mmCIF file of C-alpha atoms in Angstrom:
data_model
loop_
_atom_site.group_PDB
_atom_site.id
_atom_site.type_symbol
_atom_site.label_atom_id
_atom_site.label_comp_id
_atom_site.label_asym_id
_atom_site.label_seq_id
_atom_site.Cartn_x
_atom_site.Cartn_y
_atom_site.Cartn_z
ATOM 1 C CA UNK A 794 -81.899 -60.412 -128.086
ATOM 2 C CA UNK A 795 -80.673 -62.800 -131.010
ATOM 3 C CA UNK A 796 -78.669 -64.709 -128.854
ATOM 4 C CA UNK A 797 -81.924 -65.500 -126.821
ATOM 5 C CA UNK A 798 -83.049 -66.449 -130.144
ATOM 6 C CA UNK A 799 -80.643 -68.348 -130.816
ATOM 7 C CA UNK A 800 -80.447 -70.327 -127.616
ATOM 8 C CA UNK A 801 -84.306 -70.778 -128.343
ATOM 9 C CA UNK A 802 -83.649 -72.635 -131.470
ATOM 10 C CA UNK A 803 -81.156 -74.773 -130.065
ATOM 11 C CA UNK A 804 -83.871 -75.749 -127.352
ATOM 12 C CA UNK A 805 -86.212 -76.395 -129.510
ATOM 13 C CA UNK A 806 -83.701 -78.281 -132.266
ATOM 14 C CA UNK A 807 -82.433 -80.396 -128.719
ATOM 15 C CA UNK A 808 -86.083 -81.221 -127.563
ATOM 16 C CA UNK A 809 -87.138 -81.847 -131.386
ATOM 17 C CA UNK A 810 -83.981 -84.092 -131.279
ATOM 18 C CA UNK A 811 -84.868 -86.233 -128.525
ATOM 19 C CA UNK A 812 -87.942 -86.959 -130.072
ATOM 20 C CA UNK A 813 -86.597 -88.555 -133.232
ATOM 21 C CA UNK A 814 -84.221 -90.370 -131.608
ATOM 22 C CA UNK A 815 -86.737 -91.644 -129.111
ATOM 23 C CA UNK A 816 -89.591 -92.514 -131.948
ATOM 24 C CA UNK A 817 -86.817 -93.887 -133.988
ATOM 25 C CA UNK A 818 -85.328 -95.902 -131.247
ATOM 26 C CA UNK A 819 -82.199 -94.548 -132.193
ATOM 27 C CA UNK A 820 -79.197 -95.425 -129.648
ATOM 28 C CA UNK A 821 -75.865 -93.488 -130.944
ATOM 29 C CA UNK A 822 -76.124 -90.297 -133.630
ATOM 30 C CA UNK A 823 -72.760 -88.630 -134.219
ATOM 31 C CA UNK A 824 -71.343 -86.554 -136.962
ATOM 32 C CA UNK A 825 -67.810 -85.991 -136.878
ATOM 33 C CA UNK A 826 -64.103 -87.366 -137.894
ATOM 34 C CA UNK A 827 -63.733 -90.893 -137.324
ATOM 35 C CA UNK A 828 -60.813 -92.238 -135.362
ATOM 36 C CA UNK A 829 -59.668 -96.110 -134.074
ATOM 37 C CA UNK A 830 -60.261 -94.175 -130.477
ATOM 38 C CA UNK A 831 -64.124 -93.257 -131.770
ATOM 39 C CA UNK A 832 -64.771 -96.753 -133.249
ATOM 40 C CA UNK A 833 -63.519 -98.550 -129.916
ATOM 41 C CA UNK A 834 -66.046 -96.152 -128.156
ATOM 42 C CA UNK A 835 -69.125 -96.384 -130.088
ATOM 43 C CA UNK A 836 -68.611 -100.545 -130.367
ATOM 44 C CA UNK A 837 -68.142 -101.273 -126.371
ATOM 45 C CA UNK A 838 -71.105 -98.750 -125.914
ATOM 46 C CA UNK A 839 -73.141 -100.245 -128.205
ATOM 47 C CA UNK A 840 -71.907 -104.018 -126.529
ATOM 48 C CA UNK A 841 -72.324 -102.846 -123.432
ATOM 49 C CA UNK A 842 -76.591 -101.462 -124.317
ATOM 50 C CA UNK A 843 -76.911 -104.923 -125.859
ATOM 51 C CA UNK A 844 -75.349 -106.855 -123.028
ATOM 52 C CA UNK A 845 -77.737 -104.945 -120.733
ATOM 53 C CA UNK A 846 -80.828 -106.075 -122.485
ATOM 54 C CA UNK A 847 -79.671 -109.676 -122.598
ATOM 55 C CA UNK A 848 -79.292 -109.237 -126.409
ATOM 56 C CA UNK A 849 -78.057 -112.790 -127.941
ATOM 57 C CA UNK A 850 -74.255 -113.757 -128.436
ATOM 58 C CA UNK A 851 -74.489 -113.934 -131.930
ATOM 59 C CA UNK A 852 -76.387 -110.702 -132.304
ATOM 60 C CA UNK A 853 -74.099 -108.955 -130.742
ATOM 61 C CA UNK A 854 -71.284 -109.747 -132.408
ATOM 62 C CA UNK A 855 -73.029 -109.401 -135.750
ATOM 63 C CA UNK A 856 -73.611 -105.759 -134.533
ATOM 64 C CA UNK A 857 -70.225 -105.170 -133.385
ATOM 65 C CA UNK A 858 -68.809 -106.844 -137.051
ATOM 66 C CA UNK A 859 -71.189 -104.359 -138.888
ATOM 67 C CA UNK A 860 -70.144 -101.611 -136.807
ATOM 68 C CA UNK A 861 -66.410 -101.868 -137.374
ATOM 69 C CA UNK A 862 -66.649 -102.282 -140.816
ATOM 70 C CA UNK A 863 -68.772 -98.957 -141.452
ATOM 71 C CA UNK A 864 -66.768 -96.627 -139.285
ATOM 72 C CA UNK A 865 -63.608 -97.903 -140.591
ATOM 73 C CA UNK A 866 -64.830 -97.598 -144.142
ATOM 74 C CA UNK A 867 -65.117 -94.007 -142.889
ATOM 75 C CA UNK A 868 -61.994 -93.303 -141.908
ATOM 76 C CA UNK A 869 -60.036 -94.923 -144.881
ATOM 77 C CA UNK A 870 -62.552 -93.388 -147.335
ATOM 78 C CA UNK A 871 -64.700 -90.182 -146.471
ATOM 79 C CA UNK A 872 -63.783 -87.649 -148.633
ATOM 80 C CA UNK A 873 -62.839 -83.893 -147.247
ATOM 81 C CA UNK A 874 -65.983 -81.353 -148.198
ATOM 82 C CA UNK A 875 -63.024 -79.191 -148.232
ATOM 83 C CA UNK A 876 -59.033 -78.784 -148.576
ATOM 84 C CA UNK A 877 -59.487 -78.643 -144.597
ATOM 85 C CA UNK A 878 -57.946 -80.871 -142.477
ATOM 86 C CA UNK A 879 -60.555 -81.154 -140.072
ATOM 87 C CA UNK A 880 -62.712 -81.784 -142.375
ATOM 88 C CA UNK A 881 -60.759 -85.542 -143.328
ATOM 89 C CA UNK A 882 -61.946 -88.507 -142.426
ATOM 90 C CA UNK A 883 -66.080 -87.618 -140.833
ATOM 91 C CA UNK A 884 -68.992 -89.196 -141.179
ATOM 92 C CA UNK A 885 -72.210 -89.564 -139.317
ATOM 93 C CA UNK A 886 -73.315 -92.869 -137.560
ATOM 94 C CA UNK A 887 -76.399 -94.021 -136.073
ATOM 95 C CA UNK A 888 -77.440 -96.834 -134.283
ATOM 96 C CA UNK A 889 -81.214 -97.685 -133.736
ATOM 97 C CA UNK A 890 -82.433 -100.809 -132.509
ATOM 98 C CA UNK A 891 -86.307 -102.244 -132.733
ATOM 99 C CA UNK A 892 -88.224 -105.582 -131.665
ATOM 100 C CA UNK A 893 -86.886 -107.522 -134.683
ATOM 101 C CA UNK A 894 -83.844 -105.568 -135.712
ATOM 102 C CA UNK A 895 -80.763 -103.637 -135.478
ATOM 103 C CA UNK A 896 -80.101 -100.944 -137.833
ATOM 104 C CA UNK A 897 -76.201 -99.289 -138.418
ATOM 105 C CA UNK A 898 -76.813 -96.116 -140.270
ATOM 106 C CA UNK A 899 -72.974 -94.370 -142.075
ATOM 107 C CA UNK A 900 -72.425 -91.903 -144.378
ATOM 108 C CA UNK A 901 -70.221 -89.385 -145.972
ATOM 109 C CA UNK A 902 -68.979 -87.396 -148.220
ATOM 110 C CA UNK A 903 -67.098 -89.150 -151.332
ATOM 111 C CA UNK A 904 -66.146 -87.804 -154.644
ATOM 112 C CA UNK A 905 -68.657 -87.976 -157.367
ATOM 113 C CA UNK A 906 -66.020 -90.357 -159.420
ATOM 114 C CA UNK A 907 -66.666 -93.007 -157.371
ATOM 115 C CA UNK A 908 -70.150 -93.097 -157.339
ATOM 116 C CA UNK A 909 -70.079 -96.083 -160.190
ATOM 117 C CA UNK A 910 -67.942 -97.994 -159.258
ATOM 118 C CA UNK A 911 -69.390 -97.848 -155.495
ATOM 119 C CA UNK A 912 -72.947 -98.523 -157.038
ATOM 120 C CA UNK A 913 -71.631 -101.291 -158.833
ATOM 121 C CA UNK A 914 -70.002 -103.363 -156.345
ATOM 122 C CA UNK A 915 -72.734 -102.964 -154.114
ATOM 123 C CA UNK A 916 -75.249 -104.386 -156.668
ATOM 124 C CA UNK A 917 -73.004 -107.193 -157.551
ATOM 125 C CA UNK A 918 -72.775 -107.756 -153.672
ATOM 126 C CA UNK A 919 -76.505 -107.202 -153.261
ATOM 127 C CA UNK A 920 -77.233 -109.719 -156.243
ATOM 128 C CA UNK A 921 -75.484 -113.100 -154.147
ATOM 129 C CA UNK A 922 -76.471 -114.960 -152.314
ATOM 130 C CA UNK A 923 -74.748 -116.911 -149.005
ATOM 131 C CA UNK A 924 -72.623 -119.081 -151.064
ATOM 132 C CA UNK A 925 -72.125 -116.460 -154.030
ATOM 133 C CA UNK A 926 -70.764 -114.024 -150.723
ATOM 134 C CA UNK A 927 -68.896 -116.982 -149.749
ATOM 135 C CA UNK A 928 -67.114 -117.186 -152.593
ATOM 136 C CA UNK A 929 -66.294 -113.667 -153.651
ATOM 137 C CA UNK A 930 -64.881 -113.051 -150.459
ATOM 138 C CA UNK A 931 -62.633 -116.132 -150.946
ATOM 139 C CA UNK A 932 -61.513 -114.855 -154.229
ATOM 140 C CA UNK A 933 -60.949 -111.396 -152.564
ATOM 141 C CA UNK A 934 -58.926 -112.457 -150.028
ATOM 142 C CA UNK A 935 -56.864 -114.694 -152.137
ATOM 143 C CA UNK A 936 -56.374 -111.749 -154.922
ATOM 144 C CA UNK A 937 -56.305 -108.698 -152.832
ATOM 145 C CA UNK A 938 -53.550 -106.262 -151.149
ATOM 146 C CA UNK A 939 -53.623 -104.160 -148.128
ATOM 147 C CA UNK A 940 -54.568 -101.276 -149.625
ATOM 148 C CA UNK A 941 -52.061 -97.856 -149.170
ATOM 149 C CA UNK A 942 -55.429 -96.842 -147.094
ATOM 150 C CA UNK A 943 -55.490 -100.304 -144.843
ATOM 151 C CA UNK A 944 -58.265 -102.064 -146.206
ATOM 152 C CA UNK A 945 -58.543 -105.610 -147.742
ATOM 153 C CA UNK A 946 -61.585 -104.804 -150.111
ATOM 154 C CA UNK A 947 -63.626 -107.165 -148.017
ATOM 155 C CA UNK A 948 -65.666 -104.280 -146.006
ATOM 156 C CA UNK A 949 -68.494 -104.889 -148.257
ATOM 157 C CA UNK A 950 -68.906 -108.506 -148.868
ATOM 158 C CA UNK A 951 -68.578 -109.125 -144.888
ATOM 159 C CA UNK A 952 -71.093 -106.415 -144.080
ATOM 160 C CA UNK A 953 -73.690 -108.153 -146.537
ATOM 161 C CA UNK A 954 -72.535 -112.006 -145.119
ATOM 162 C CA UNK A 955 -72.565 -111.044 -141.406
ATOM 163 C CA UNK A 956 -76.226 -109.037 -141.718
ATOM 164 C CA UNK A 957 -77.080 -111.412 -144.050
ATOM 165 C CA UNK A 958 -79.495 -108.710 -145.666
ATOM 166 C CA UNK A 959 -78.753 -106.583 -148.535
ATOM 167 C CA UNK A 960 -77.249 -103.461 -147.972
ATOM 168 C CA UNK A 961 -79.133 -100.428 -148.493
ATOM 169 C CA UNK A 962 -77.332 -96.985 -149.792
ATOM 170 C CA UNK A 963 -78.183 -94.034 -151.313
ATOM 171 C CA UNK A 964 -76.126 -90.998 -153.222
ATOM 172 C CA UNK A 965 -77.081 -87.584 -152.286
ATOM 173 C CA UNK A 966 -75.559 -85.037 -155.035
ATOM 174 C CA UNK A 967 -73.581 -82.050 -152.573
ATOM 175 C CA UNK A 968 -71.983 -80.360 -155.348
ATOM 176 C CA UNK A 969 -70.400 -81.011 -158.827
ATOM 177 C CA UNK A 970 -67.894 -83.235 -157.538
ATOM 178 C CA UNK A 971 -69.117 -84.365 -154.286
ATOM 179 C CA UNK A 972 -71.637 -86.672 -153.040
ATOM 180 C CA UNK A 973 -72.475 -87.886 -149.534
ATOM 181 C CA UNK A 974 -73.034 -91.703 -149.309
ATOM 182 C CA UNK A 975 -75.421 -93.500 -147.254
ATOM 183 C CA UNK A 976 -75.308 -97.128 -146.076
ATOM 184 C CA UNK A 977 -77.770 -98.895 -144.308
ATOM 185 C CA UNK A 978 -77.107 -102.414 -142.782
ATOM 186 C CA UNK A 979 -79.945 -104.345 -140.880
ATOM 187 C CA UNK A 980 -79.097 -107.281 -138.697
ATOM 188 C CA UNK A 981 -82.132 -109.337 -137.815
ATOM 189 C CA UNK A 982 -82.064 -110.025 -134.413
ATOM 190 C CA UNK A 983 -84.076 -113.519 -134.341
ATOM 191 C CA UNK B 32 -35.443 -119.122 -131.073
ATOM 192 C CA UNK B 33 -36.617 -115.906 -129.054
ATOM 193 C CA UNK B 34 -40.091 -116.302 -127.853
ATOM 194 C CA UNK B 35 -42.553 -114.032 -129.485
ATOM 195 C CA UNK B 36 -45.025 -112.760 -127.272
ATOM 196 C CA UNK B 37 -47.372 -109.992 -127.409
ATOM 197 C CA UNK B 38 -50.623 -109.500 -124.731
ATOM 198 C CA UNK B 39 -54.066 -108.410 -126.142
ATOM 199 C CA UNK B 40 -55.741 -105.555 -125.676
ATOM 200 C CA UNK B 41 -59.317 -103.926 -127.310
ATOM 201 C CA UNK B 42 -57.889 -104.095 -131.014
ATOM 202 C CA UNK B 43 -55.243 -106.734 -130.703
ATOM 203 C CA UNK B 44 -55.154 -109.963 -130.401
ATOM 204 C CA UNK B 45 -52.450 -112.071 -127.691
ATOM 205 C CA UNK B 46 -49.944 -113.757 -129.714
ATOM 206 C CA UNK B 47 -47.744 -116.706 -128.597
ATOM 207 C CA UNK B 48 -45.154 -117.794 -130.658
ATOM 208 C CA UNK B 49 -42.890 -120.043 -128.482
ATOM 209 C CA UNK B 50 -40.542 -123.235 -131.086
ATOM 210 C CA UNK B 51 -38.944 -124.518 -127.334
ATOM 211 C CA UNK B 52 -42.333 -125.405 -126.150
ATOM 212 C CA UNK B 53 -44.173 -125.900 -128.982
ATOM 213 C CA UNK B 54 -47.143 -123.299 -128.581
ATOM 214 C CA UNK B 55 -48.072 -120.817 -131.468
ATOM 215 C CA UNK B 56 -51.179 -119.363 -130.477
ATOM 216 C CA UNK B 57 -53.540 -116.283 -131.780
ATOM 217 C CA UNK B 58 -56.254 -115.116 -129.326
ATOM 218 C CA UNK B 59 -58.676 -112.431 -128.849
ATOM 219 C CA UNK B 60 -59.620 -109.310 -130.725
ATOM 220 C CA UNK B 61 -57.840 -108.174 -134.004
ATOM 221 C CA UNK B 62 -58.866 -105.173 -135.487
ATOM 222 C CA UNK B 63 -55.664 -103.155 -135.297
ATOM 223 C CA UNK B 64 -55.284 -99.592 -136.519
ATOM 224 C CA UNK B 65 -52.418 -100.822 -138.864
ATOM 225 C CA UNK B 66 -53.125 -104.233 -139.677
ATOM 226 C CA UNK B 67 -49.224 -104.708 -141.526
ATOM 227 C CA UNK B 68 -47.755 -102.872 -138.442
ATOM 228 C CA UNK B 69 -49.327 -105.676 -136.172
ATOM 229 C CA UNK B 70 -48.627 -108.556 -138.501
ATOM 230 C CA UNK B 71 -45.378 -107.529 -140.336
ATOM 231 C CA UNK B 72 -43.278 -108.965 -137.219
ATOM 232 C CA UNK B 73 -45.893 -112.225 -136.844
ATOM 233 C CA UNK B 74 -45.078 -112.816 -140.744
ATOM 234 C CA UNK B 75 -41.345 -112.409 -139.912
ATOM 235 C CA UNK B 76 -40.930 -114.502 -136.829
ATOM 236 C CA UNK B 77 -43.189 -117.393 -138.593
ATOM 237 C CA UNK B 78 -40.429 -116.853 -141.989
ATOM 238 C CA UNK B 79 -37.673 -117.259 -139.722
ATOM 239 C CA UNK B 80 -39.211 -120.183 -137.718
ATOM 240 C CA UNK B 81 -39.701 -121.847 -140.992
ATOM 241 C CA UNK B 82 -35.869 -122.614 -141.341
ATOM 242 C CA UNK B 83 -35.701 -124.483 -138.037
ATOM 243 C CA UNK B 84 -39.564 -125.633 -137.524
ATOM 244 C CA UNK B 85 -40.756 -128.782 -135.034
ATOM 245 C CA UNK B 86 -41.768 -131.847 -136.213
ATOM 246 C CA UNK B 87 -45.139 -131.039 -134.926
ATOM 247 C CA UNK B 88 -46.929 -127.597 -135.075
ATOM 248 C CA UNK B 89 -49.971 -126.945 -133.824
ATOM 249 C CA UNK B 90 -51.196 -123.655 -134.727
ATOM 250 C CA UNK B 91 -54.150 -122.048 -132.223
ATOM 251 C CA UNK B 92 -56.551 -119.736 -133.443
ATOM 252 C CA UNK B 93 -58.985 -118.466 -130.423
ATOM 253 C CA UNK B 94 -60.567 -115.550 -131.771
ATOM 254 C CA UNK B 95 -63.355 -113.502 -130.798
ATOM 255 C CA UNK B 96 -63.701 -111.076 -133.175
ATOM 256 C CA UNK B 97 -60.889 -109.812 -136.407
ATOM 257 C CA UNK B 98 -62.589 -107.057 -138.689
ATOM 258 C CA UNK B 99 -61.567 -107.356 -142.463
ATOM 259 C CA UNK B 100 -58.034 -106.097 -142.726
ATOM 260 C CA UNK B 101 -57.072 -108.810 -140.296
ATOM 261 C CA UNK B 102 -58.454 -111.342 -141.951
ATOM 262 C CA UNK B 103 -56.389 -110.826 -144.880
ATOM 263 C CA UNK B 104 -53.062 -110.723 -142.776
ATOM 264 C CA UNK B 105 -54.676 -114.035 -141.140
ATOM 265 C CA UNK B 106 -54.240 -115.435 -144.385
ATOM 266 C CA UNK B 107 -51.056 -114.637 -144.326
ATOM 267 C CA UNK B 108 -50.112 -116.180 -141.221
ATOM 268 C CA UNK B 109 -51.909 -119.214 -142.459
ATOM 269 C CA UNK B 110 -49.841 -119.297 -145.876
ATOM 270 C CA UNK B 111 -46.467 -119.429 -143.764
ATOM 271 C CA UNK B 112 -47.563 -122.212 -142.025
ATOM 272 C CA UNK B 113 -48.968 -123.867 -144.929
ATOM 273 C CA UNK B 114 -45.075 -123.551 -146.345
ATOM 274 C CA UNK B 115 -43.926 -125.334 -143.074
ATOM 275 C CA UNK B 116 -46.782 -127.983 -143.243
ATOM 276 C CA UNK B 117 -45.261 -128.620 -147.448
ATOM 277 C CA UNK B 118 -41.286 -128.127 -146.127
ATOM 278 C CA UNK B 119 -41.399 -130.229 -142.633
ATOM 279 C CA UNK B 120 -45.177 -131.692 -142.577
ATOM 280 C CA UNK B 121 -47.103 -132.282 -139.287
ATOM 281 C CA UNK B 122 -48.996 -128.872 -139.354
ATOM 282 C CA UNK B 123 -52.644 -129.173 -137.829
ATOM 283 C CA UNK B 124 -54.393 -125.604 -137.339
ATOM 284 C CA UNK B 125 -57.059 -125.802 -134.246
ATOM 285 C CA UNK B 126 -59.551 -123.738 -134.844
ATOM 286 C CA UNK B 127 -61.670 -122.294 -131.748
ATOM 287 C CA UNK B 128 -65.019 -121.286 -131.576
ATOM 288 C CA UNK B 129 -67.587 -119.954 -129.456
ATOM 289 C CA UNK B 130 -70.635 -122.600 -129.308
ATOM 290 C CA UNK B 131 -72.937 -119.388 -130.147
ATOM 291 C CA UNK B 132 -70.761 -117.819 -133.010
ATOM 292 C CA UNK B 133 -71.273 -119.351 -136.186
ATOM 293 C CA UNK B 134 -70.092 -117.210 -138.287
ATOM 294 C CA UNK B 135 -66.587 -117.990 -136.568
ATOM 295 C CA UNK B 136 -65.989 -121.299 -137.533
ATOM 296 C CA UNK B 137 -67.650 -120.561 -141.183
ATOM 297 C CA UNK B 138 -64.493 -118.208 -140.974
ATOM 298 C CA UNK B 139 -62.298 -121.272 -140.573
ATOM 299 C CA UNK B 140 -64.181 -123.300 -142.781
ATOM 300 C CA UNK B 141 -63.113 -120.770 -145.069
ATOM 301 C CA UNK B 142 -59.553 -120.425 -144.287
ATOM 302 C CA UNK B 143 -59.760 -123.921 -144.858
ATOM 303 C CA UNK B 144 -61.021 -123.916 -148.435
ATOM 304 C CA UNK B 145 -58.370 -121.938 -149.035
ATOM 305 C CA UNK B 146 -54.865 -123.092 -146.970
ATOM 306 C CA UNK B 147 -53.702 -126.612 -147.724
ATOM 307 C CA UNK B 148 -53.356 -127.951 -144.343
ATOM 308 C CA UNK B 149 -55.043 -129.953 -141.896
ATOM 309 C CA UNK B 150 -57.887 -128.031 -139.513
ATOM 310 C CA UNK B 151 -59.416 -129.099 -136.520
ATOM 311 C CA UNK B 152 -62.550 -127.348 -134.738
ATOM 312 C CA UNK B 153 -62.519 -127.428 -131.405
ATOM 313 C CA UNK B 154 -66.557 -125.252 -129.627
ATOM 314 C CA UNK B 155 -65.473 -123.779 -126.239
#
C-alpha cells in the first residue's frame, strides 16, 4: 500500500514536472556530478536543439561559451555536502530558452568562506562595462596561473563578456558552513 | 625536427607543427579536460623549435571555440612565438575567423594587445 503511494507521488511529482519545464520553456534540468563526458553531452544537445530551430551562429556559440564555463566551474569548484565521494563535484543545470533569450541556470554547493569573496568578484564583474571586461580579462590572463584545480580565473569575466548581461546569483544558506550558489546567465538572442 | 601532429576531436583542437614545411597551425575546438596536459608538449616542441626556427613563421590560429583554461595556455603558445619573432624576426600570426563570430576575432584583437608580434585577420 505505501509503495502505491509512493509510486503516486512520483506520478504526480513527474506530471507536475513536465509542466514547469514546459511553462518555463526549460530544455535540459539535471542534478548530479559533473564530468568533461556530461559537459560534452549537455553542449552538442543543446547545439544540436538550436541548430534545429535555425538559431543564429553567433547565438549559438554564445550559448555553448556560457555553457562550458558554468559546468566546468562545477566540476573544479562544487563543494561535497558531505565527506562522500559521490557527493564531489554536482551541481544542477538548466537550460530554458524564450522568444528573446537564452537562459543557463548552475548551482551548487560551496563553503560558506567563500561566499565574499565570490560576491565580490561578481559585483566588480557586474559593475564593467565592455571595455572595463576587456581589460580585466587582459590583466587576468597576463597575471594568472593554471590553477591546481585547472582554471585560469577567467570563468567569470568571459561569462559576463560573451552574454554581455550581468550575471545574476544568489546564496542560499544549507547549513553553518555550506551554501548552495546560484548563477544565472542570459544571452540575448537578437 | 620531428613533426608534431595531433588530430582534433570534441575538446581538442588539431595541431600542426611541421619546421621542414613551414606550417604551424591550431584548429578547432579546445576545451581539454587538462588544459597543461594538452599544451605542456605544444609549449615544449615550440621551446625546442625556438633554437633552430625559419626565417619566416607563420603561425595559424583557426579556432572555433577554446573555453577559458585554453585561452590562457593560448597565451602561452603566443609568448613562445613572440620570443622567436624578438630572437629570429619574421613572425606574422593569422588569425581566422568565422564571418558570424565576433567575439572570435575580438579574441585576437586581444591576444594582440597583449603579444608583441605582427597579426593578420583573415573571415572564412
Amino acid at each position: 500500500m505505501t509503495k502505491m503511494t509512493g509510486n503516486q507521488d512520483f506520478l504526480e511529482f513527474a506530471y507536475q514536472l513536465y509542466h514547469t519545464m514546459q511553462a518555463n520553456e526549460i530544455n535540459l534540468v539535471y542534478e548530479g556530478v559533473v564530468t568533461q563526458e556530461i559537459t560534452r553531452t549537455f553542449t552538442a544537445m543543446t547545439e544540436k536543439n538550436m541548430a534545429k530551430i535555425e538559431e543564429s551562429n553567433q547565438v549559438q556559440r554564445k550559448v555553448f561559451n556560457v555553457m562550458v564555463e558554468c559546468l566546468q566551474n562545477i566540476s573544479k569548484h562544487a563543494d561535497p555536502m558531505s565527506d562522500d565521494e559521490n557527493e564531489e563535484h554536482r551541481g544542477i543545470v538548466l537550460v530554458s530558452h524564450g522568444e528573446h533569450s537564452y537562459n543557463v541556470i548552475t548551482g551548487n554547493v560551496v563553503k560558506r568562506e567563500k561566499k565574499e569573496k565570490l560576491e565580490k568578484s561578481l559585483e566588480y564583474i557586474n559593475s564593467l562595462d565592455k571595455e572595463g571586461l576587456s581589460a580585466l580579462y587582459k590583466q587576468q590572463i597576463k597575471e594568472g596561473r593554471i590553477s591546481e584545480k585547472g582554471g585560469a580565473g577567467l570563468g567569470f569575466i568571459d561569462i559576463a563578456k560573451k552574454s554581455g548581461n550581468k550575471i545574476d546569483y544568489q546564496f542560499k544558506d544549507l547549513t553553518d558552513d555550506l551554501c548552495f550558489f546560484i548563477i544565472i546567465t542570459t544571452i540575448s538572442r537578437n | 625536427m620531428e613533426v608534431f601532429s595531433k588530430k582534433g576531436t570534441d575538446d581538442t583542437p588539431s595541431v600542426t607543427l611541421d619546421k621542414d614545411n613551414g606550417v604551424f597551425e591550431f584548429s578547432g575546438r579546445s576545451l581539454p579536460e587538462d588544459v597543461q596536459d594538452f599544451y605542456g608538449p605544444v609549449l615544449e616542441w615550440i621551446e625546442e623549435y625556438g633554437k633552430q626556427a625559419n626565417d619566416h613563421t607563420d603561425v595559424i590560429f583557426k579556432l572555433e571555440y577554446f573555453n577559458t583554461a585554453s585561452s590562457k595556455m593560448l597565451l602561452d603558445v603566443l609568448l613562445k612565438f613572440e620570443e622567436i619573432n624578438d630572437n629570429v624576426g619574421n613572425v606574422v600570426v593569422k588569425w581566422h575567423y568565422h564571418e558570424d563570430e565576433e567575439d572570435m576575432k575580438e579574441a585576437g584583437e586581444e591576444y594582440q594587445d597583449i603579444v608583441s608580434v605582427p597579426f593578420e585577420y583573415v573571415v572564412y
